[in-house]
PDB file of N, CA and C in Angstrom:
ATOM      1  N   UNK A   1       6.079  47.828  43.295  1.00 47.00           N
ATOM      2  CA  UNK A   1       7.272  48.536  42.835  1.00 47.00           C
ATOM      3  C   UNK A   1       6.896  49.745  41.980  1.00 47.00           C
ATOM      4  N   UNK A   2       5.721  49.693  41.345  1.00 69.00           N
ATOM      5  CA  UNK A   2       5.328  50.820  40.501  1.00 69.00           C
ATOM      6  C   UNK A   2       5.083  52.070  41.344  1.00 69.00           C
ATOM      7  N   UNK A   3       4.716  51.889  42.612  1.00 92.00           N
ATOM      8  CA  UNK A   3       4.503  53.029  43.509  1.00 92.00           C
ATOM      9  C   UNK A   3       5.804  53.815  43.691  1.00 92.00           C
ATOM     10  N   UNK A   4       6.912  53.111  43.896  1.00 93.00           N
ATOM     11  CA  UNK A   4       8.189  53.805  44.078  1.00 93.00           C
ATOM     12  C   UNK A   4       8.623  54.448  42.758  1.00 93.00           C
ATOM     13  N   UNK A   5       8.356  53.791  41.633  1.00 94.00           N
ATOM     14  CA  UNK A   5       8.673  54.408  40.341  1.00 94.00           C
ATOM     15  C   UNK A   5       7.886  55.693  40.140  1.00 94.00           C
ATOM     16  N   UNK A   6       6.628  55.702  40.551  1.00 94.00           N
ATOM     17  CA  UNK A   6       5.807  56.917  40.423  1.00 94.00           C
ATOM     18  C   UNK A   6       6.358  58.024  41.320  1.00 94.00           C
ATOM     19  N   UNK A   7       6.793  57.680  42.535  1.00 95.00           N
ATOM     20  CA  UNK A   7       7.379  58.679  43.436  1.00 95.00           C
ATOM     21  C   UNK A   7       8.671  59.242  42.860  1.00 95.00           C
ATOM     22  N   UNK A   8       9.521  58.357  42.334  1.00 96.00           N
ATOM     23  CA  UNK A   8      10.787  58.800  41.742  1.00 96.00           C
ATOM     24  C   UNK A   8      10.509  59.659  40.516  1.00 96.00           C
ATOM     25  N   UNK A   9       9.579  59.228  39.688  1.00 95.00           N
ATOM     26  CA  UNK A   9       9.223  59.985  38.489  1.00 95.00           C
ATOM     27  C   UNK A   9       8.762  61.394  38.865  1.00 95.00           C
ATOM     28  N   UNK A  10       7.969  61.503  39.923  1.00 96.00           N
ATOM     29  CA  UNK A  10       7.501  62.808  40.387  1.00 96.00           C
ATOM     30  C   UNK A  10       8.684  63.670  40.846  1.00 96.00           C
ATOM     31  N   UNK A  11       9.646  63.067  41.547  1.00 95.00           N
ATOM     32  CA  UNK A  11      10.837  63.804  41.991  1.00 95.00           C
ATOM     33  C   UNK A  11      11.651  64.288  40.790  1.00 95.00           C
ATOM     34  N   UNK A  12      11.872  63.389  39.836  1.00 96.00           N
ATOM     35  CA  UNK A  12      12.677  63.709  38.648  1.00 96.00           C
ATOM     36  C   UNK A  12      12.068  64.892  37.897  1.00 96.00           C
ATOM     37  N   UNK A  13      10.738  64.948  37.870  1.00 95.00           N
ATOM     38  CA  UNK A  13      10.048  65.992  37.108  1.00 95.00           C
ATOM     39  C   UNK A  13       9.723  67.223  37.945  1.00 95.00           C
ATOM     40  N   UNK A  14      10.096  67.214  39.232  1.00 94.00           N
ATOM     41  CA  UNK A  14       9.736  68.316  40.131  1.00 94.00           C
ATOM     42  C   UNK A  14      10.597  69.556  39.948  1.00 94.00           C
ATOM     43  N   UNK A  15      11.766  69.408  39.356  1.00 96.00           N
ATOM     44  CA  UNK A  15      12.677  70.529  39.106  1.00 96.00           C
ATOM     45  C   UNK A  15      13.414  70.281  37.801  1.00 96.00           C
ATOM     46  N   UNK A  16      13.950  71.358  37.222  1.00 97.00           N
ATOM     47  CA  UNK A  16      14.711  71.205  35.980  1.00 97.00           C
ATOM     48  C   UNK A  16      15.964  70.357  36.189  1.00 97.00           C
ATOM     49  N   UNK A  17      16.615  70.527  37.347  1.00 98.00           N
ATOM     50  CA  UNK A  17      17.833  69.774  37.652  1.00 98.00           C
ATOM     51  C   UNK A  17      17.633  69.093  39.002  1.00 98.00           C
ATOM     52  N   UNK A  18      17.731  67.767  39.010  1.00 98.00           N
ATOM     53  CA  UNK A  18      17.520  66.983  40.232  1.00 98.00           C
ATOM     54  C   UNK A  18      18.724  66.065  40.424  1.00 98.00           C
ATOM     55  N   UNK A  19      19.235  66.054  41.649  1.00 98.00           N
ATOM     56  CA  UNK A  19      20.366  65.193  41.987  1.00 98.00           C
ATOM     57  C   UNK A  19      19.955  64.247  43.110  1.00 98.00           C
ATOM     58  N   UNK A  20      19.906  62.952  42.787  1.00 98.00           N
ATOM     59  CA  UNK A  20      19.710  61.926  43.811  1.00 98.00           C
ATOM     60  C   UNK A  20      21.087  61.687  44.409  1.00 98.00           C
ATOM     61  N   UNK A  21      21.204  61.922  45.715  1.00 98.00           N
ATOM     62  CA  UNK A  21      22.525  61.940  46.338  1.00 98.00           C
ATOM     63  C   UNK A  21      22.468  61.404  47.757  1.00 98.00           C
ATOM     64  N   UNK A  22      23.649  61.143  48.301  1.00 98.00           N
ATOM     65  CA  UNK A  22      23.763  60.764  49.705  1.00 98.00           C
ATOM     66  C   UNK A  22      24.016  62.045  50.485  1.00 98.00           C
ATOM     67  N   UNK A  23      23.056  62.404  51.325  1.00 98.00           N
ATOM     68  CA  UNK A  23      23.130  63.654  52.062  1.00 98.00           C
ATOM     69  C   UNK A  23      22.328  64.734  51.353  1.00 98.00           C
ATOM     70  N   UNK A  24      22.635  65.985  51.702  1.00 97.00           N
ATOM     71  CA  UNK A  24      21.934  67.130  51.133  1.00 97.00           C
ATOM     72  C   UNK A  24      22.943  68.026  50.410  1.00 97.00           C
ATOM     73  N   UNK A  25      22.467  68.940  49.563  1.00 97.00           N
ATOM     74  CA  UNK A  25      23.412  69.855  48.912  1.00 97.00           C
ATOM     75  C   UNK A  25      24.254  70.645  49.926  1.00 97.00           C
ATOM     76  N   UNK A  26      23.676  70.968  51.061  1.00 97.00           N
ATOM     77  CA  UNK A  26      24.406  71.703  52.090  1.00 97.00           C
ATOM     78  C   UNK A  26      25.361  70.808  52.871  1.00 97.00           C
ATOM     79  N   UNK A  27      25.059  69.509  52.933  1.00 97.00           N
ATOM     80  CA  UNK A  27      25.879  68.589  53.720  1.00 97.00           C
ATOM     81  C   UNK A  27      25.942  67.223  53.034  1.00 97.00           C
ATOM     82  N   UNK A  28      26.718  67.131  51.934  1.00 97.00           N
ATOM     83  CA  UNK A  28      26.852  65.834  51.250  1.00 97.00           C
ATOM     84  C   UNK A  28      27.485  64.800  52.182  1.00 97.00           C
ATOM     85  N   UNK A  29      27.015  63.562  52.083  1.00 97.00           N
ATOM     86  CA  UNK A  29      27.488  62.498  52.962  1.00 97.00           C
ATOM     87  C   UNK A  29      28.444  61.534  52.257  1.00 97.00           C
ATOM     88  N   UNK A  30      28.843  61.848  51.027  1.00 96.00           N
ATOM     89  CA  UNK A  30      29.872  61.064  50.355  1.00 96.00           C
ATOM     90  C   UNK A  30      30.601  61.967  49.372  1.00 96.00           C
ATOM     91  N   UNK A  31      31.827  61.613  49.083  1.00 97.00           N
ATOM     92  CA  UNK A  31      32.660  62.442  48.218  1.00 97.00           C
ATOM     93  C   UNK A  31      32.118  62.593  46.812  1.00 97.00           C
ATOM     94  N   UNK A  32      31.520  61.535  46.272  1.00 97.00           N
ATOM     95  CA  UNK A  32      31.006  61.591  44.907  1.00 97.00           C
ATOM     96  C   UNK A  32      29.821  62.551  44.823  1.00 97.00           C
ATOM     97  N   UNK A  33      28.910  62.463  45.800  1.00 98.00           N
ATOM     98  CA  UNK A  33      27.788  63.402  45.839  1.00 98.00           C
ATOM     99  C   UNK A  33      28.316  64.826  45.990  1.00 98.00           C
ATOM    100  N   UNK A  34      29.316  64.994  46.842  1.00 98.00           N
ATOM    101  CA  UNK A  34      29.914  66.310  47.067  1.00 98.00           C
ATOM    102  C   UNK A  34      30.513  66.900  45.807  1.00 98.00           C
ATOM    103  N   UNK A  35      31.153  66.063  44.992  1.00 98.00           N
ATOM    104  CA  UNK A  35      31.746  66.545  43.738  1.00 98.00           C
ATOM    105  C   UNK A  35      30.684  67.073  42.784  1.00 98.00           C
ATOM    106  N   UNK A  36      29.575  66.346  42.671  1.00 98.00           N
ATOM    107  CA  UNK A  36      28.510  66.778  41.753  1.00 98.00           C
ATOM    108  C   UNK A  36      27.872  68.071  42.269  1.00 98.00           C
ATOM    109  N   UNK A  37      27.682  68.177  43.589  1.00 98.00           N
ATOM    110  CA  UNK A  37      27.162  69.422  44.180  1.00 98.00           C
ATOM    111  C   UNK A  37      28.095  70.583  43.840  1.00 98.00           C
ATOM    112  N   UNK A  38      29.406  70.378  43.979  1.00 97.00           N
ATOM    113  CA  UNK A  38      30.377  71.433  43.664  1.00 97.00           C
ATOM    114  C   UNK A  38      30.283  71.853  42.201  1.00 97.00           C
ATOM    115  N   UNK A  39      30.168  70.891  41.305  1.00 97.00           N
ATOM    116  CA  UNK A  39      30.078  71.183  39.872  1.00 97.00           C
ATOM    117  C   UNK A  39      28.820  71.994  39.581  1.00 97.00           C
ATOM    118  N   UNK A  40      27.673  71.544  40.103  1.00 97.00           N
ATOM    119  CA  UNK A  40      26.417  72.259  39.846  1.00 97.00           C
ATOM    120  C   UNK A  40      26.454  73.661  40.444  1.00 97.00           C
ATOM    121  N   UNK A  41      27.050  73.781  41.618  1.00 96.00           N
ATOM    122  CA  UNK A  41      27.175  75.096  42.250  1.00 96.00           C
ATOM    123  C   UNK A  41      28.094  75.996  41.425  1.00 96.00           C
ATOM    124  N   UNK A  42      29.174  75.431  40.913  1.00 96.00           N
ATOM    125  CA  UNK A  42      30.129  76.192  40.113  1.00 96.00           C
ATOM    126  C   UNK A  42      29.486  76.741  38.841  1.00 96.00           C
ATOM    127  N   UNK A  43      28.683  75.914  38.162  1.00 96.00           N
ATOM    128  CA  UNK A  43      28.039  76.385  36.940  1.00 96.00           C
ATOM    129  C   UNK A  43      26.828  77.253  37.245  1.00 96.00           C
ATOM    130  N   UNK A  44      26.455  77.322  38.519  1.00 95.00           N
ATOM    131  CA  UNK A  44      25.437  78.268  38.951  1.00 95.00           C
ATOM    132  C   UNK A  44      24.009  77.902  38.617  1.00 95.00           C
ATOM    133  N   UNK A  45      23.720  76.605  38.520  1.00 96.00           N
ATOM    134  CA  UNK A  45      22.336  76.211  38.238  1.00 96.00           C
ATOM    135  C   UNK A  45      21.639  75.800  39.532  1.00 96.00           C
ATOM    136  N   UNK A  46      20.414  76.273  39.724  1.00 95.00           N
ATOM    137  CA  UNK A  46      19.659  75.797  40.880  1.00 95.00           C
ATOM    138  C   UNK A  46      19.301  74.328  40.666  1.00 95.00           C
ATOM    139  N   UNK A  47      19.354  73.552  41.733  1.00 97.00           N
ATOM    140  CA  UNK A  47      19.001  72.139  41.604  1.00 97.00           C
ATOM    141  C   UNK A  47      18.362  71.654  42.888  1.00 97.00           C
ATOM    142  N   UNK A  48      17.629  70.560  42.754  1.00 97.00           N
ATOM    143  CA  UNK A  48      16.991  69.932  43.903  1.00 97.00           C
ATOM    144  C   UNK A  48      17.800  68.702  44.276  1.00 97.00           C
ATOM    145  N   UNK A  49      18.176  68.594  45.537  1.00 98.00           N
ATOM    146  CA  UNK A  49      18.844  67.406  46.032  1.00 98.00           C
ATOM    147  C   UNK A  49      17.848  66.479  46.697  1.00 98.00           C
ATOM    148  N   UNK A  50      17.904  65.202  46.359  1.00 97.00           N
ATOM    149  CA  UNK A  50      17.055  64.194  46.998  1.00 97.00           C
ATOM    150  C   UNK A  50      17.983  63.269  47.777  1.00 97.00           C
ATOM    151  N   UNK A  51      17.844  63.288  49.101  1.00 98.00           N
ATOM    152  CA  UNK A  51      18.712  62.510  49.981  1.00 98.00           C
ATOM    153  C   UNK A  51      18.237  61.059  50.030  1.00 98.00           C
ATOM    154  N   UNK A  52      18.964  60.162  49.355  1.00 97.00           N
ATOM    155  CA  UNK A  52      18.565  58.749  49.313  1.00 97.00           C
ATOM    156  C   UNK A  52      18.787  58.058  50.655  1.00 97.00           C
ATOM    157  N   UNK A  53      19.578  58.659  51.534  1.00 97.00           N
ATOM    158  CA  UNK A  53      19.818  58.047  52.848  1.00 97.00           C
ATOM    159  C   UNK A  53      18.586  58.139  53.746  1.00 97.00           C
ATOM    160  N   UNK A  54      17.670  59.035  53.414  1.00 96.00           N
ATOM    161  CA  UNK A  54      16.452  59.202  54.217  1.00 96.00           C
ATOM    162  C   UNK A  54      15.356  58.217  53.843  1.00 96.00           C
ATOM    163  N   UNK A  55      15.489  57.547  52.701  1.00 95.00           N
ATOM    164  CA  UNK A  55      14.411  56.681  52.223  1.00 95.00           C
ATOM    165  C   UNK A  55      15.003  55.489  51.475  1.00 95.00           C
ATOM    166  N   UNK A  56      14.983  54.334  52.111  1.00 94.00           N
ATOM    167  CA  UNK A  56      15.566  53.116  51.531  1.00 94.00           C
ATOM    168  C   UNK A  56      14.880  52.738  50.221  1.00 94.00           C
ATOM    169  N   UNK A  57      13.562  52.965  50.131  1.00 95.00           N
ATOM    170  CA  UNK A  57      12.843  52.634  48.893  1.00 95.00           C
ATOM    171  C   UNK A  57      13.366  53.454  47.723  1.00 95.00           C
ATOM    172  N   UNK A  58      13.582  54.742  47.956  1.00 96.00           N
ATOM    173  CA  UNK A  58      14.116  55.593  46.889  1.00 96.00           C
ATOM    174  C   UNK A  58      15.560  55.206  46.594  1.00 96.00           C
ATOM    175  N   UNK A  59      16.327  54.909  47.633  1.00 95.00           N
ATOM    176  CA  UNK A  59      17.738  54.541  47.443  1.00 95.00           C
ATOM    177  C   UNK A  59      17.879  53.341  46.522  1.00 95.00           C
ATOM    178  N   UNK A  60      17.043  52.328  46.712  1.00 94.00           N
ATOM    179  CA  UNK A  60      17.099  51.141  45.858  1.00 94.00           C
ATOM    180  C   UNK A  60      16.328  51.361  44.557  1.00 94.00           C
ATOM    181  N   UNK A  61      15.203  52.051  44.656  1.00 96.00           N
ATOM    182  CA  UNK A  61      14.342  52.248  43.494  1.00 96.00           C
ATOM    183  C   UNK A  61      14.984  53.077  42.401  1.00 96.00           C
ATOM    184  N   UNK A  62      15.799  54.068  42.777  1.00 96.00           N
ATOM    185  CA  UNK A  62      16.413  54.941  41.772  1.00 96.00           C
ATOM    186  C   UNK A  62      17.376  54.151  40.882  1.00 96.00           C
ATOM    187  N   UNK A  63      17.996  53.126  41.447  1.00 95.00           N
ATOM    188  CA  UNK A  63      18.927  52.305  40.666  1.00 95.00           C
ATOM    189  C   UNK A  63      18.182  51.533  39.576  1.00 95.00           C
ATOM    190  N   UNK A  64      17.000  51.034  39.903  1.00 94.00           N
ATOM    191  CA  UNK A  64      16.187  50.324  38.913  1.00 94.00           C
ATOM    192  C   UNK A  64      15.571  51.315  37.928  1.00 94.00           C
ATOM    193  N   UNK A  65      15.150  52.465  38.431  1.00 95.00           N
ATOM    194  CA  UNK A  65      14.509  53.492  37.596  1.00 95.00           C
ATOM    195  C   UNK A  65      15.427  53.911  36.446  1.00 95.00           C
ATOM    196  N   UNK A  66      16.694  54.136  36.764  1.00 96.00           N
ATOM    197  CA  UNK A  66      17.652  54.620  35.760  1.00 96.00           C
ATOM    198  C   UNK A  66      18.448  53.489  35.107  1.00 96.00           C
ATOM    199  N   UNK A  67      18.352  52.295  35.687  1.00 95.00           N
ATOM    200  CA  UNK A  67      19.206  51.178  35.277  1.00 95.00           C
ATOM    201  C   UNK A  67      20.682  51.563  35.434  1.00 95.00           C
ATOM    202  N   UNK A  68      20.983  52.253  36.534  1.00 96.00           N
ATOM    203  CA  UNK A  68      22.337  52.724  36.846  1.00 96.00           C
ATOM    204  C   UNK A  68      22.615  52.310  38.285  1.00 96.00           C
ATOM    205  N   UNK A  69      23.724  51.621  38.548  1.00 95.00           N
ATOM    206  CA  UNK A  69      23.919  50.987  39.859  1.00 95.00           C
ATOM    207  C   UNK A  69      24.400  51.887  40.996  1.00 95.00           C
ATOM    208  N   UNK A  70      24.815  53.105  40.691  1.00 96.00           N
ATOM    209  CA  UNK A  70      25.438  53.919  41.740  1.00 96.00           C
ATOM    210  C   UNK A  70      24.708  55.242  41.965  1.00 96.00           C
ATOM    211  N   UNK A  71      25.017  55.837  43.095  1.00 97.00           N
ATOM    212  CA  UNK A  71      24.501  57.143  43.484  1.00 97.00           C
ATOM    213  C   UNK A  71      25.729  58.001  43.744  1.00 97.00           C
ATOM    214  N   UNK A  72      25.776  59.241  43.297  1.00 98.00           N
ATOM    215  CA  UNK A  72      24.672  60.106  42.875  1.00 98.00           C
ATOM    216  C   UNK A  72      24.230  59.857  41.433  1.00 98.00           C
ATOM    217  N   UNK A  73      23.024  60.374  41.148  1.00 98.00           N
ATOM    218  CA  UNK A  73      22.467  60.339  39.800  1.00 98.00           C
ATOM    219  C   UNK A  73      21.903  61.712  39.486  1.00 98.00           C
ATOM    220  N   UNK A  74      22.304  62.251  38.344  1.00 98.00           N
ATOM    221  CA  UNK A  74      21.877  63.584  37.931  1.00 98.00           C
ATOM    222  C   UNK A  74      20.845  63.493  36.809  1.00 98.00           C
ATOM    223  N   UNK A  75      19.770  64.272  36.964  1.00 98.00           N
ATOM    224  CA  UNK A  75      18.710  64.366  35.963  1.00 98.00           C
ATOM    225  C   UNK A  75      18.548  65.817  35.553  1.00 98.00           C
ATOM    226  N   UNK A  76      18.433  66.042  34.243  1.00 98.00           N
ATOM    227  CA  UNK A  76      18.189  67.377  33.717  1.00 98.00           C
ATOM    228  C   UNK A  76      16.922  67.319  32.867  1.00 98.00           C
ATOM    229  N   UNK A  77      15.926  68.109  33.250  1.00 97.00           N
ATOM    230  CA  UNK A  77      14.632  68.138  32.551  1.00 97.00           C
ATOM    231  C   UNK A  77      14.065  66.729  32.402  1.00 97.00           C
ATOM    232  N   UNK A  78      14.180  65.933  33.464  1.00 96.00           N
ATOM    233  CA  UNK A  78      13.618  64.587  33.471  1.00 96.00           C
ATOM    234  C   UNK A  78      14.463  63.529  32.802  1.00 96.00           C
ATOM    235  N   UNK A  79      15.605  63.915  32.246  1.00 96.00           N
ATOM    236  CA  UNK A  79      16.461  62.982  31.517  1.00 96.00           C
ATOM    237  C   UNK A  79      17.683  62.618  32.359  1.00 96.00           C
ATOM    238  N   UNK A  80      17.977  61.321  32.464  1.00 97.00           N
ATOM    239  CA  UNK A  80      19.137  60.860  33.220  1.00 97.00           C
ATOM    240  C   UNK A  80      20.414  61.270  32.496  1.00 97.00           C
ATOM    241  N   UNK A  81      21.308  61.950  33.219  1.00 98.00           N
ATOM    242  CA  UNK A  81      22.581  62.391  32.649  1.00 98.00           C
ATOM    243  C   UNK A  81      23.679  61.399  33.004  1.00 98.00           C
ATOM    244  N   UNK A  82      23.807  61.054  34.291  1.00 97.00           N
ATOM    245  CA  UNK A  82      24.831  60.113  34.706  1.00 97.00           C
ATOM    246  C   UNK A  82      25.172  60.289  36.167  1.00 97.00           C
ATOM    247  N   UNK A  83      26.242  59.602  36.552  1.00 97.00           N
ATOM    248  CA  UNK A  83      26.728  59.674  37.920  1.00 97.00           C
ATOM    249  C   UNK A  83      27.859  60.677  38.040  1.00 97.00           C
ATOM    250  N   UNK A  84      28.665  60.522  39.060  1.00 97.00           N
ATOM    251  CA  UNK A  84      29.732  61.468  39.346  1.00 97.00           C
ATOM    252  C   UNK A  84      30.760  61.542  38.227  1.00 97.00           C
ATOM    253  N   UNK A  85      31.281  60.401  37.784  1.00 97.00           N
ATOM    254  CA  UNK A  85      32.343  60.401  36.772  1.00 97.00           C
ATOM    255  C   UNK A  85      31.869  61.030  35.465  1.00 97.00           C
ATOM    256  N   UNK A  86      30.682  60.654  35.021  1.00 97.00           N
ATOM    257  CA  UNK A  86      30.144  61.194  33.767  1.00 97.00           C
ATOM    258  C   UNK A  86      29.906  62.691  33.908  1.00 97.00           C
ATOM    259  N   UNK A  87      29.319  63.109  35.026  1.00 98.00           N
ATOM    260  CA  UNK A  87      29.060  64.532  35.252  1.00 98.00           C
ATOM    261  C   UNK A  87      30.373  65.314  35.256  1.00 98.00           C
ATOM    262  N   UNK A  88      31.385  64.787  35.951  1.00 98.00           N
ATOM    263  CA  UNK A  88      32.679  65.472  36.029  1.00 98.00           C
ATOM    264  C   UNK A  88      33.326  65.569  34.638  1.00 98.00           C
ATOM    265  N   UNK A  89      33.307  64.469  33.880  1.00 98.00           N
ATOM    266  CA  UNK A  89      33.899  64.479  32.541  1.00 98.00           C
ATOM    267  C   UNK A  89      33.164  65.438  31.610  1.00 98.00           C
ATOM    268  N   UNK A  90      31.844  65.448  31.689  1.00 98.00           N
ATOM    269  CA  UNK A  90      31.059  66.367  30.864  1.00 98.00           C
ATOM    270  C   UNK A  90      31.368  67.815  31.242  1.00 98.00           C
ATOM    271  N   UNK A  91      31.475  68.081  32.545  1.00 97.00           N
ATOM    272  CA  UNK A  91      31.796  69.434  33.013  1.00 97.00           C
ATOM    273  C   UNK A  91      33.160  69.877  32.495  1.00 97.00           C
ATOM    274  N   UNK A  92      34.157  69.017  32.628  1.00 97.00           N
ATOM    275  CA  UNK A  92      35.521  69.363  32.215  1.00 97.00           C
ATOM    276  C   UNK A  92      35.606  69.616  30.708  1.00 97.00           C
ATOM    277  N   UNK A  93      34.775  68.928  29.947  1.00 97.00           N
ATOM    278  CA  UNK A  93      34.779  69.089  28.488  1.00 97.00           C
ATOM    279  C   UNK A  93      33.853  70.217  28.030  1.00 97.00           C
ATOM    280  N   UNK A  94      33.120  70.823  28.968  1.00 95.00           N
ATOM    281  CA  UNK A  94      32.166  71.869  28.608  1.00 95.00           C
ATOM    282  C   UNK A  94      30.832  71.325  28.129  1.00 95.00           C
ATOM    283  N   UNK A  95      30.690  69.990  28.130  1.00 97.00           N
ATOM    284  CA  UNK A  95      29.466  69.362  27.622  1.00 97.00           C
ATOM    285  C   UNK A  95      28.291  69.524  28.581  1.00 97.00           C
ATOM    286  N   UNK A  96      28.556  69.544  29.877  1.00 97.00           N
ATOM    287  CA  UNK A  96      27.468  69.696  30.844  1.00 97.00           C
ATOM    288  C   UNK A  96      26.831  71.076  30.700  1.00 97.00           C
ATOM    289  N   UNK A  97      27.668  72.105  30.616  1.00 96.00           N
ATOM    290  CA  UNK A  97      27.168  73.458  30.462  1.00 96.00           C
ATOM    291  C   UNK A  97      26.364  73.577  29.163  1.00 96.00           C
ATOM    292  N   UNK A  98      26.866  72.958  28.077  1.00 96.00           N
ATOM    293  CA  UNK A  98      26.170  72.987  26.790  1.00 96.00           C
ATOM    294  C   UNK A  98      24.818  72.281  26.893  1.00 96.00           C
ATOM    295  N   UNK A  99      24.782  71.148  27.575  1.00 97.00           N
ATOM    296  CA  UNK A  99      23.527  70.408  27.754  1.00 97.00           C
ATOM    297  C   UNK A  99      22.516  71.254  28.523  1.00 97.00           C
ATOM    298  N   UNK A 100      22.974  71.872  29.607  1.00 97.00           N
ATOM    299  CA  UNK A 100      22.072  72.695  30.414  1.00 97.00           C
ATOM    300  C   UNK A 100      21.509  73.854  29.590  1.00 97.00           C
ATOM    301  N   UNK A 101      22.371  74.519  28.842  1.00 95.00           N
ATOM    302  CA  UNK A 101      21.919  75.644  28.019  1.00 95.00           C
ATOM    303  C   UNK A 101      20.976  75.174  26.916  1.00 95.00           C
ATOM    304  N   UNK A 102      21.292  74.015  26.337  1.00 95.00           N
ATOM    305  CA  UNK A 102      20.448  73.440  25.291  1.00 95.00           C
ATOM    306  C   UNK A 102      19.044  73.146  25.825  1.00 95.00           C
ATOM    307  N   UNK A 103      18.965  72.789  27.098  1.00 95.00           N
ATOM    308  CA  UNK A 103      17.676  72.480  27.726  1.00 95.00           C
ATOM    309  C   UNK A 103      17.003  73.735  28.288  1.00 95.00           C
ATOM    310  N   UNK A 104      17.624  74.902  28.047  1.00 95.00           N
ATOM    311  CA  UNK A 104      17.010  76.160  28.473  1.00 95.00           C
ATOM    312  C   UNK A 104      17.311  76.543  29.908  1.00 95.00           C
ATOM    313  N   UNK A 105      18.377  75.996  30.471  1.00 94.00           N
ATOM    314  CA  UNK A 105      18.755  76.300  31.849  1.00 94.00           C
ATOM    315  C   UNK A 105      20.003  77.181  31.814  1.00 94.00           C
ATOM    316  N   UNK A 106      19.866  78.396  32.327  1.00 89.00           N
ATOM    317  CA  UNK A 106      20.977  79.357  32.290  1.00 89.00           C
ATOM    318  C   UNK A 106      22.097  78.904  33.209  1.00 89.00           C
ATOM    319  N   UNK A 107      23.325  79.000  32.707  1.00 89.00           N
ATOM    320  CA  UNK A 107      24.507  78.695  33.530  1.00 89.00           C
ATOM    321  C   UNK A 107      25.294  79.976  33.729  1.00 89.00           C
ATOM    322  N   UNK A 108      26.045  79.988  34.812  1.00 84.00           N
ATOM    323  CA  UNK A 108      26.907  81.132  35.117  1.00 84.00           C
ATOM    324  C   UNK A 108      28.045  81.136  34.115  1.00 84.00           C
ATOM    325  N   UNK A 109      28.296  82.270  33.527  1.00 67.00           N
ATOM    326  CA  UNK A 109      29.387  82.378  32.562  1.00 67.00           C
ATOM    327  C   UNK A 109      30.719  82.427  33.295  1.00 67.00           C
ATOM    328  N   UNK A 110      31.704  81.707  32.808  1.00 58.00           N
ATOM    329  CA  UNK A 110      33.032  81.716  33.407  1.00 58.00           C
ATOM    330  C   UNK A 110      33.641  83.101  33.243  1.00 58.00           C
ATOM    331  N   UNK A 111      34.284  83.572  34.306  1.00 48.00           N
ATOM    332  CA  UNK A 111      34.860  84.912  34.235  1.00 48.00           C
ATOM    333  C   UNK A 111      36.352  84.860  34.002  1.00 48.00           C
TER     334      UNK A 111
END
């Protein structure tokens, strides 16, 4: 099991913003993943999508890695942020944008 944790850890640290999701950023395969993609796209941050549907080990392993039972899962600078509901609530409150800026990730300014 440590092998899958090492693979997940490498993915989490491979980009400033990583989203473990069902499908790809271009073609989300579930509504919750799609919502998080829309939010990240709206705030204008580049992110890496990891399609858990392509790898059963990652799909199950990510749940143990984060101790979070659902997908999608958002990571910023290697830190677990949350799933769809938490990401959406943080975005609506302006907390997601503040977190990203605090971590040194530029967000698109609202016009």
